[in-house]
XYZ file of C-alpha atoms in Angstrom:
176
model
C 51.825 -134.622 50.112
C 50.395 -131.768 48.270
C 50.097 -131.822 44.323
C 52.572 -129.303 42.652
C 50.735 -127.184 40.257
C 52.345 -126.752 36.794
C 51.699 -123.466 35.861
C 51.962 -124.047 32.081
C 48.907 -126.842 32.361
C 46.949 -124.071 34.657
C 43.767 -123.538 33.082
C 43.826 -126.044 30.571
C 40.946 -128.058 32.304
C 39.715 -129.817 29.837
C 40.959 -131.554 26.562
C 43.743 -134.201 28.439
C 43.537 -137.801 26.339
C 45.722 -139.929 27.549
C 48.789 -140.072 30.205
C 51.783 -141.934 29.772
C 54.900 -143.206 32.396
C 58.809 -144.209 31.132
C 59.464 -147.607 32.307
C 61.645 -146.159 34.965
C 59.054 -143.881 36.195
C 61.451 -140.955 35.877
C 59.104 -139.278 32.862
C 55.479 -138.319 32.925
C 53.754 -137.356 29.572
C 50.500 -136.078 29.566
C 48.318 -135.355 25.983
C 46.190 -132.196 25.816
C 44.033 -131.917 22.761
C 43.700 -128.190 22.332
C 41.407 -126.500 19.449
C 42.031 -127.317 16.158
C 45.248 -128.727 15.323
C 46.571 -127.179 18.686
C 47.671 -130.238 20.503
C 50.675 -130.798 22.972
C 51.756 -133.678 24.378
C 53.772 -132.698 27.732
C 56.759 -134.385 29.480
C 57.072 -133.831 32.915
C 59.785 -134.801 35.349
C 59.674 -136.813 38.104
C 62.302 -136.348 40.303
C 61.460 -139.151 42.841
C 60.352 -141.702 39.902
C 56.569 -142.634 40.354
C 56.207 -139.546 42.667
C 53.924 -137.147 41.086
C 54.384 -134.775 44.212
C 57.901 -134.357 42.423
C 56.556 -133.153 39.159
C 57.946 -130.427 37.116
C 57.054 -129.463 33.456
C 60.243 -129.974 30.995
C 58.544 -128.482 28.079
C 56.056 -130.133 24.998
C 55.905 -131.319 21.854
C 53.267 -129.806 19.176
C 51.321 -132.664 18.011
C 49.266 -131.090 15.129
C 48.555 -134.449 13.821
C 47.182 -135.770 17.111
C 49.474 -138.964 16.781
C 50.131 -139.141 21.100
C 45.950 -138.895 21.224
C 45.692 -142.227 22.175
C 48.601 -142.541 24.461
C 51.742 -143.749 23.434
C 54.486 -146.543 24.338
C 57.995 -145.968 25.338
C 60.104 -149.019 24.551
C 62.124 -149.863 27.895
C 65.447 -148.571 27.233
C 63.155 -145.462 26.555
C 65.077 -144.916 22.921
C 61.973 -145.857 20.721
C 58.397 -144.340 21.166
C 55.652 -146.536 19.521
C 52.814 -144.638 19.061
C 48.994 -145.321 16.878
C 47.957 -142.024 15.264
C 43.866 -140.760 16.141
C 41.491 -142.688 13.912
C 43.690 -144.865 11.785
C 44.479 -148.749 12.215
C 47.967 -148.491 12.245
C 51.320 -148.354 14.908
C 54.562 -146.566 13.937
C 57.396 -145.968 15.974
C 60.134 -143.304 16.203
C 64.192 -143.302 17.529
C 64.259 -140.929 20.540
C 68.139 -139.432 20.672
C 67.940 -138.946 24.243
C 66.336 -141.506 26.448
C 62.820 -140.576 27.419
C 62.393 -137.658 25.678
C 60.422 -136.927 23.367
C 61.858 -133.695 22.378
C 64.357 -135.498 20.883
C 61.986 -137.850 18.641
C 62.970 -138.711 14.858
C 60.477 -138.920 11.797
C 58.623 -141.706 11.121
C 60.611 -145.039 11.135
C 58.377 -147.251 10.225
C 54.135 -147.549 9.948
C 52.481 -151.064 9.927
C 48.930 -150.773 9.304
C 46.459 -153.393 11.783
C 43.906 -154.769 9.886
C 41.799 -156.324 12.575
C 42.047 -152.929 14.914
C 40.078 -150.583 13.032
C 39.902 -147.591 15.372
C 43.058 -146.958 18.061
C 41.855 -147.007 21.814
C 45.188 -147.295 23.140
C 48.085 -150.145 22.935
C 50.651 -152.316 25.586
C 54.199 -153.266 24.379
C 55.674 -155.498 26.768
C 58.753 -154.759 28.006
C 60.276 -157.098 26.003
C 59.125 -155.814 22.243
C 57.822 -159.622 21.424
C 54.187 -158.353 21.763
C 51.508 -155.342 21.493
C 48.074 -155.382 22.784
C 46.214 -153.197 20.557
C 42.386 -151.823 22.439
C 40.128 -151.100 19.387
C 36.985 -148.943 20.310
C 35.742 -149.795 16.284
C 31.829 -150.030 17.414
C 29.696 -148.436 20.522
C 29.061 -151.955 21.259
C 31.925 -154.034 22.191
C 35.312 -153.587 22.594
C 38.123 -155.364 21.506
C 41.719 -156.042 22.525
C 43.970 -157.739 19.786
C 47.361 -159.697 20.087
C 50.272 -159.122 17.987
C 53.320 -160.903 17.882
C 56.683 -159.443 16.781
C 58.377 -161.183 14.050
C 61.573 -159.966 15.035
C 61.940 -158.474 18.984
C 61.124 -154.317 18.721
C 61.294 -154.199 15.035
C 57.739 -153.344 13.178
C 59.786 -153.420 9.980
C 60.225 -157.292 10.468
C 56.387 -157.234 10.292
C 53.341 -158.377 12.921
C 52.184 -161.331 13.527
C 48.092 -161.519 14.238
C 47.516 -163.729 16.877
C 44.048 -163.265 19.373
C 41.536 -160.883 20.194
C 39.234 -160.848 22.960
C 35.859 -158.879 22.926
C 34.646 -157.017 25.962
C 30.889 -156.297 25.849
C 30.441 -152.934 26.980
C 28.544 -152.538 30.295
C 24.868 -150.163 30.909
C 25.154 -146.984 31.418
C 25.621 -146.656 35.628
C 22.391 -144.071 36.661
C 23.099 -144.857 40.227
């Protein structure tokens, strides 16, 4: 199949961070950090789910802040977006009114700062909110993936639990 071009993302070649699915693979959201505090996180729509021949654009979010830099995590129901704003060592989430959309996102619910993660690289909530794998990028070294545990199922207010990290060395540069 071909790839549909969106013509909103034409031309914006460079600057894309992070991609993210819905849990039913209905949603695609793609960052783009633009100049300055011009960033947009875009949801697409996928109308055969995990189909990106079936892509068209719904529209974007400004994301001045860059808190979707990173990537972000829908929860499965797709009514709560977790998400771990650039540079900080912290995980918040947000109520989405409609399922899956982001246009529909609420303030802040609730921050909980990490610690042990001191630069976000990305996160994993399983699909049942009992825990978050957090990828910290904190050195040019090593990098490190920590284990959370929820102290109550999906609620960060109920607080984290620390429980592992593993440290991946980083590989040589590939010259071949």
């Amino acid at each position: 199949k071909n790839s549909p071009t969106l013509s909103s993302l034409t031309g914006q070649t460079s600057g894309f961070t992070s991609a993210t699915l819905s849990y039913d693979g209905t949603k695609m959201y793609v960052h783009w950090d633009g100049p300055g505090s011009d960033n947009k996180t875009y949801q697409i729509n996928l109308s055969t789910p995990w189909d990106t021949a079936s892509a068209s654009l719904e529209g974007y979010i400004s994301d001045p802040t860059d808190e979707f830099w990173t990537g972000f995590t829908l929860n499965k129901e797709g009514t709560k977006v977790y998400s771990r704003p650039a540079g900080t060592s912290s995980i918040q989430y947000r109520n989405l009114s409609t399922a899956n959309d982001l246009r529909t996102k609420s303030a802040v619910i609730f921050n909980v700062t990490l610690p042990q993660a001191a630069y976000a690289a990305g996160h994993f909530i399983d699909e049942d909110e009992t825990l978050i794998l957090i990828a910290d990028r904190s050195n040019s070294t090593a990098g490190k993936i920590h284990k959370y545990l929820f102290n109550t199922p999906g609620d960060l207010a109920g607080g984290l639990t620390f429980n592992s990290t593993i440290t991946i060395q980083t590989l040589p540069n590939y010259t071949g």
